[in-house]
mmCIF file of C-alpha atoms in Angstrom:
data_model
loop_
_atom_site.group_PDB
_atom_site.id
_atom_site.type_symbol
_atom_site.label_atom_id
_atom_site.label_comp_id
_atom_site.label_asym_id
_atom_site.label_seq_id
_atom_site.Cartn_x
_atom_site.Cartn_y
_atom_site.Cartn_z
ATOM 1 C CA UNK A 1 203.315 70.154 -54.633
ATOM 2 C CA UNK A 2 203.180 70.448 -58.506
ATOM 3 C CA UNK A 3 205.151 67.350 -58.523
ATOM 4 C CA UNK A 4 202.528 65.348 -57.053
ATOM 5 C CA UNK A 5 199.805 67.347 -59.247
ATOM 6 C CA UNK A 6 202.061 66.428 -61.913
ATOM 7 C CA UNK A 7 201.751 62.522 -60.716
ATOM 8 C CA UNK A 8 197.962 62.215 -60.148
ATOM 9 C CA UNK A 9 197.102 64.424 -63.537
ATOM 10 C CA UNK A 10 199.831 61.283 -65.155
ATOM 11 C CA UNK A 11 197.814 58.444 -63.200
ATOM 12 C CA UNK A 12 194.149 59.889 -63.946
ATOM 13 C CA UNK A 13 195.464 59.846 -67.886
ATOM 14 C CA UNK A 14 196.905 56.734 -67.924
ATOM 15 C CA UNK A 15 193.843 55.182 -66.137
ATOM 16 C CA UNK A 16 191.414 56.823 -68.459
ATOM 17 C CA UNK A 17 193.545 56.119 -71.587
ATOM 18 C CA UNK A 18 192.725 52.370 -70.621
ATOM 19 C CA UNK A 19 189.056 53.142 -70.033
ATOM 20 C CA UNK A 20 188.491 54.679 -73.063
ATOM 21 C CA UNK A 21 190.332 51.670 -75.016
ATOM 22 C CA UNK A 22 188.545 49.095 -73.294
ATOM 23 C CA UNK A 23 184.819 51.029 -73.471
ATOM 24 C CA UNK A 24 185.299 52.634 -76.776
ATOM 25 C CA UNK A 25 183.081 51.251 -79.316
ATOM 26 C CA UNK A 26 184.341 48.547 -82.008
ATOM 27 C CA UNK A 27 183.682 49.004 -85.600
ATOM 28 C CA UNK A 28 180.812 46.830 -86.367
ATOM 29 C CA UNK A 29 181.873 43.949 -88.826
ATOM 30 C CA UNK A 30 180.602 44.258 -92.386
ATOM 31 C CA UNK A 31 177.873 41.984 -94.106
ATOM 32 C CA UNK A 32 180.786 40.210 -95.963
ATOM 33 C CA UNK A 33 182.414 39.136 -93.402
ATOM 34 C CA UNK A 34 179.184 37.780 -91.525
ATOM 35 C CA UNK A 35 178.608 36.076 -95.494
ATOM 36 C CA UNK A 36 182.533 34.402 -95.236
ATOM 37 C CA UNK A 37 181.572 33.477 -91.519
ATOM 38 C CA UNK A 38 177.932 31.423 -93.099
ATOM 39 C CA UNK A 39 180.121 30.174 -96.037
ATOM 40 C CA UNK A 40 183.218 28.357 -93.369
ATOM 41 C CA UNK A 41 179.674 27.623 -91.113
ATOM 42 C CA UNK A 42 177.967 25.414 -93.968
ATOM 43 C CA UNK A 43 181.082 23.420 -95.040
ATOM 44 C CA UNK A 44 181.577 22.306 -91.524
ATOM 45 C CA UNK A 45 178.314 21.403 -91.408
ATOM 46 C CA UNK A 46 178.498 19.289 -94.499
ATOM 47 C CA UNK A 47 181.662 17.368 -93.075
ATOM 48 C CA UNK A 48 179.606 16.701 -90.007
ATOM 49 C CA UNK A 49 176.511 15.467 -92.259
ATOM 50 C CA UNK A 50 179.221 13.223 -93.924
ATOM 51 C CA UNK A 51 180.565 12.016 -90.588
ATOM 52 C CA UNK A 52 177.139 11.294 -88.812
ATOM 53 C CA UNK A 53 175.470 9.563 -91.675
ATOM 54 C CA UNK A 54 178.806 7.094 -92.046
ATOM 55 C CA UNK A 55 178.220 6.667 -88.205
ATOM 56 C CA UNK A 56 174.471 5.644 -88.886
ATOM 57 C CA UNK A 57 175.720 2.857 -91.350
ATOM 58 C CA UNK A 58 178.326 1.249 -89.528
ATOM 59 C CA UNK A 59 174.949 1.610 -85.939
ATOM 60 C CA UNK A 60 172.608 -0.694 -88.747
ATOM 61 C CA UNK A 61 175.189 -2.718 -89.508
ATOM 62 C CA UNK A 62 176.169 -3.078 -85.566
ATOM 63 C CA UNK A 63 172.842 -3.703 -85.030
ATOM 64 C CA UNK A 64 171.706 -6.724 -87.706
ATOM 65 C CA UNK A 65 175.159 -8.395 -86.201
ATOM 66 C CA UNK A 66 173.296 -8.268 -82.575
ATOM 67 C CA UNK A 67 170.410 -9.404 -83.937
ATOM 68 C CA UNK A 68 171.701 -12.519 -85.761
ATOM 69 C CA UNK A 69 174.283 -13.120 -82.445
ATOM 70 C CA UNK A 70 171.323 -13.310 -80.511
ATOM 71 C CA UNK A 71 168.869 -15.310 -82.486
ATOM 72 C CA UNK A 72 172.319 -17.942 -82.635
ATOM 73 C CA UNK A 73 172.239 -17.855 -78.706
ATOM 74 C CA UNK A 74 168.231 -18.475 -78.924
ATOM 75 C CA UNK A 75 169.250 -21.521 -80.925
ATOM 76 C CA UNK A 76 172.374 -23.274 -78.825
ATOM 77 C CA UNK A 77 169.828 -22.533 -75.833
ATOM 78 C CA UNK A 78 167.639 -23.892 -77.114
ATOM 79 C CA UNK A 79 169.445 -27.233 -77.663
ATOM 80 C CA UNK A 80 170.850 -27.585 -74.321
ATOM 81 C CA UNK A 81 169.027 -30.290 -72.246
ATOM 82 C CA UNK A 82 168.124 -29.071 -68.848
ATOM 83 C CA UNK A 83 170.573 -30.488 -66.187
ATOM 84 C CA UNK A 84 168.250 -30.324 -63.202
ATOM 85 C CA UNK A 85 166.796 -33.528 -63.695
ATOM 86 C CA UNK A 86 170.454 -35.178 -64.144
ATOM 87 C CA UNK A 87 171.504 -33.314 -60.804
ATOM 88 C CA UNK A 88 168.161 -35.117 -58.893
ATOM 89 C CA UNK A 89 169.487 -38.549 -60.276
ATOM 90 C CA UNK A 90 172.555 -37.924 -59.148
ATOM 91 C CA UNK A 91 171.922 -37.076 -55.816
ATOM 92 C CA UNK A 92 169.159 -39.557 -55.127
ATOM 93 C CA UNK A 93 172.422 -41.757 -56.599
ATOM 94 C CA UNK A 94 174.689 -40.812 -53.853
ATOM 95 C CA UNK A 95 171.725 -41.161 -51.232
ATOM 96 C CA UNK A 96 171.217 -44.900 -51.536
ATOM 97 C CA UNK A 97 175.106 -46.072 -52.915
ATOM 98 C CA UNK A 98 177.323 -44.069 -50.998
ATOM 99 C CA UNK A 99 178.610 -45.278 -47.423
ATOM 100 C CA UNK A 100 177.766 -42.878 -44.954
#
């Protein structure tokens, strides 16, 4: 019997070694670390700014090349004749020529 005391007193420790480790409170970080932290925080932030605002460039740029491809399509369609009149000649063609 004071072998399995023995075994239960060893499984209660180890159990509440683990609770104590994983409840215990942590040692709150100081005020320079939270200062490194905003330091690493505003130089990613800057790379970012960089990044975005090269991004908004190349979207104007993007966007006068849209702009001038479509005002080229305005143009060509505008110079295209309409067909439909060609297609009513050319049916009212076959109509009266062709052998039926």
């Amino acid at each position: 019997m004071k072998k399995f005391w023995k075994i239960i007193l060893w499984v209660g420790g180890f159990i509440g070694a683990i609770l104590i480790f994983t409840f215990r409170k942590r040692k709150p970080p100081t005020k320079v670390y939270f200062e490194d932290k905003i330091e690493d925080k505003k130089e990613k932030v800057k790379i970012i700014q960089e990044k975005t605002s090269k991004i908004e460039e190349d979207k104007k740029e993007v966007k006068t090349q849209i702009k001038e491809t479509s005002n080229k399509i305005e143009e060509t369609k505008s110079k295209i004749k309409d067909t439909k009149s060609s297609k009513d000649i050319i049916t009212n063609f076959e109509n009266k020529y062709r052998k039926k």
